[in-house]
CSV table of C-alpha atoms in Angstrom, one decimal:
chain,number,residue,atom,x,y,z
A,904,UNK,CA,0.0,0.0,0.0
A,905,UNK,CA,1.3,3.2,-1.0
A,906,UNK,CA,1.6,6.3,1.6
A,907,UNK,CA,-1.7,8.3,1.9
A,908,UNK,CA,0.3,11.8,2.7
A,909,UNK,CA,3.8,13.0,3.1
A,910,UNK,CA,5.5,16.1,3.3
A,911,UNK,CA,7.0,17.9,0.6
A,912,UNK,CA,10.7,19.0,2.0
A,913,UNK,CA,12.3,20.0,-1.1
A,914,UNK,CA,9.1,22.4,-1.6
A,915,UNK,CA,9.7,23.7,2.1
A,916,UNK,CA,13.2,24.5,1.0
A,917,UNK,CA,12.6,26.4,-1.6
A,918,UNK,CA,9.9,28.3,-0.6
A,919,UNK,CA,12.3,29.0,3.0
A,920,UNK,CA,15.3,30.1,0.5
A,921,UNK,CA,12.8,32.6,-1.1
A,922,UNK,CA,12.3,33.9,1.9
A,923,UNK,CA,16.1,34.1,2.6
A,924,UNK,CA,16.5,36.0,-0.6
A,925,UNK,CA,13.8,38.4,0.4
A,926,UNK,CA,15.3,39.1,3.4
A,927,UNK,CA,19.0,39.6,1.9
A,928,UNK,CA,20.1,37.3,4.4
A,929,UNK,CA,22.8,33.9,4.2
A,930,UNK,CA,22.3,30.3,5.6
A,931,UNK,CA,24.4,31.3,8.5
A,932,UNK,CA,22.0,34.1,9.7
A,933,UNK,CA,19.0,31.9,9.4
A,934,UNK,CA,20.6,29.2,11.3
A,935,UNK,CA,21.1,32.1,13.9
A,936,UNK,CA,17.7,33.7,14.0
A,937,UNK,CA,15.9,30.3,13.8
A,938,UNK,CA,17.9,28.5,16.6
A,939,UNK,CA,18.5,25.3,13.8
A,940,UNK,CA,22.1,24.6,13.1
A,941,UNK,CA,23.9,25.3,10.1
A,942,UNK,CA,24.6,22.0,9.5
A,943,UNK,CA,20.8,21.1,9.6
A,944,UNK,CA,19.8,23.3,6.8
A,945,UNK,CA,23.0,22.1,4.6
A,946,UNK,CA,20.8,18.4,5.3
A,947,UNK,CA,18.1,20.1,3.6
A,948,UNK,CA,19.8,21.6,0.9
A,949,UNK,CA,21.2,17.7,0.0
A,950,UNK,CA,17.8,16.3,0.7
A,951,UNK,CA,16.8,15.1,4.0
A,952,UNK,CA,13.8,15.8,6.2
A,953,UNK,CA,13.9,17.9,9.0
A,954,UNK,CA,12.9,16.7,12.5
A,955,UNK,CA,9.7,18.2,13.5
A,956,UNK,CA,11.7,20.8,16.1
A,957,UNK,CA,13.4,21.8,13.4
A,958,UNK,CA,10.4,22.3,11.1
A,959,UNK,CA,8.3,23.9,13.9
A,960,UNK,CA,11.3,26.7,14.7
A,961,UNK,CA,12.2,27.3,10.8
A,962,UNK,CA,8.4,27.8,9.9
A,963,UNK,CA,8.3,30.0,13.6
A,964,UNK,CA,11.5,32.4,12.3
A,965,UNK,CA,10.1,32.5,8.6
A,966,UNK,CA,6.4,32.2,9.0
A,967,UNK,CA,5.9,29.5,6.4
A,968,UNK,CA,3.1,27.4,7.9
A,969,UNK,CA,3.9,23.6,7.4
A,970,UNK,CA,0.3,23.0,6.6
A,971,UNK,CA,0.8,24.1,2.8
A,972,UNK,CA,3.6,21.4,1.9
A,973,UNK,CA,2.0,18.5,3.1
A,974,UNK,CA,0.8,16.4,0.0
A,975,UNK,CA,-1.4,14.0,-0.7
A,976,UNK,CA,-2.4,11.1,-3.3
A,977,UNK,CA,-6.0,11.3,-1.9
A,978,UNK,CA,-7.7,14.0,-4.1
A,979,UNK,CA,-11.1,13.8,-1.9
A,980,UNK,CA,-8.5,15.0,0.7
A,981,UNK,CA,-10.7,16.3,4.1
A,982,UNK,CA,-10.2,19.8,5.4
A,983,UNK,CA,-9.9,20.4,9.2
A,984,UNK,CA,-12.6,19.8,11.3
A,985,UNK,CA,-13.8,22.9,12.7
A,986,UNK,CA,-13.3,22.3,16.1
A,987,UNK,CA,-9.3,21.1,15.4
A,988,UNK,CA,-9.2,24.4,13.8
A,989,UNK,CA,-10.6,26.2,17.0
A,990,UNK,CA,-8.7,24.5,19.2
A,991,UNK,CA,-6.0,25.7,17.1
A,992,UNK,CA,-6.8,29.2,17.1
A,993,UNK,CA,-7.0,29.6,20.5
A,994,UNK,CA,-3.8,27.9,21.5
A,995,UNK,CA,-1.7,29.9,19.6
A,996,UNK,CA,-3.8,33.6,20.8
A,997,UNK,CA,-1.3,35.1,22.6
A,998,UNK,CA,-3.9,36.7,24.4
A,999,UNK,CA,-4.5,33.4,26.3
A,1000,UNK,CA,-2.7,31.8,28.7
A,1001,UNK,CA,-3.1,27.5,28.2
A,1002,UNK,CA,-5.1,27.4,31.0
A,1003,UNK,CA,-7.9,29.6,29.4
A,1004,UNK,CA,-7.6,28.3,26.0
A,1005,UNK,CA,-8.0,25.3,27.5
A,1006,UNK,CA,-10.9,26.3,29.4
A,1007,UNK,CA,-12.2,27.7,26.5
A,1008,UNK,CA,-11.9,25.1,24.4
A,1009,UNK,CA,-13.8,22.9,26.6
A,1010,UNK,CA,-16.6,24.9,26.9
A,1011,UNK,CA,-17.0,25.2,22.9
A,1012,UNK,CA,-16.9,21.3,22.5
A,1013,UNK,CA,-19.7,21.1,24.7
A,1014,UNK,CA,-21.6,23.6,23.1
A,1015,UNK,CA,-20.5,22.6,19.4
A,1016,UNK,CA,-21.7,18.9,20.3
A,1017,UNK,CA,-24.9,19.8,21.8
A,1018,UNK,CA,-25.7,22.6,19.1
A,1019,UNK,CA,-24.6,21.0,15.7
A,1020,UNK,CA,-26.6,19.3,13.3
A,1021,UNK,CA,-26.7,15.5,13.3
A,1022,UNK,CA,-27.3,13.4,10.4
């Protein structure tokens, strides 16, 4: 069976060294500003995947969202569920702290579940 979804490095790459170009900046300094070593990125340049640290802190410093390289053979491919999204949403609102988001969270899937339209 083949894979269902993967994720498209090379196409992270370049769309991270266009942002490098934008930015006027070398390898070096990204390695700097992202907290990923040097020697990480010259992985990626030759090929090899990033560890999900790595991809999480290099889409952080460049604010490529990982989302948008994932692939998949599946053309009836789902969209996010709109309480993943939420939850999303809220745990990244700086205005929160993960208590509240939490909290908040909660108090939607209750609501969403009792409120949404079954089949």
């Amino acid at each position: 069976m083949g894979k269902k979804g993967w994720f498209d490095a090379g196409g992270f790459y370049d769309a991270l060294d266009a942002a490098r170009l934008t930015r006027g900046l070398n390898w070096r300094q990204i390695a700097a500003g992202s907290g990923v070593s040097a020697s990480t990125l010259t992985r990626m340049s030759q090929g090899k995947r990033l560890d999900v640290d790595g991809l999480a802190a290099l889409c952080a410093w460049s604010g490529l969202d990982a989302g948008d390289f994932v692939r998949s053979e599946d053309k009836d491919r789902p969209v996010a569920e709109p309480l993943a999204m939420i939850s999303t949403y809220l745990r990244n609102d700086r205005n929160l702290c993960t208590e509240s988001a939490a909290v908040l969270e909660a108090v939607i899937k209750i609501t969403y579940e009792r409120l949404r339209q079954k089949d």
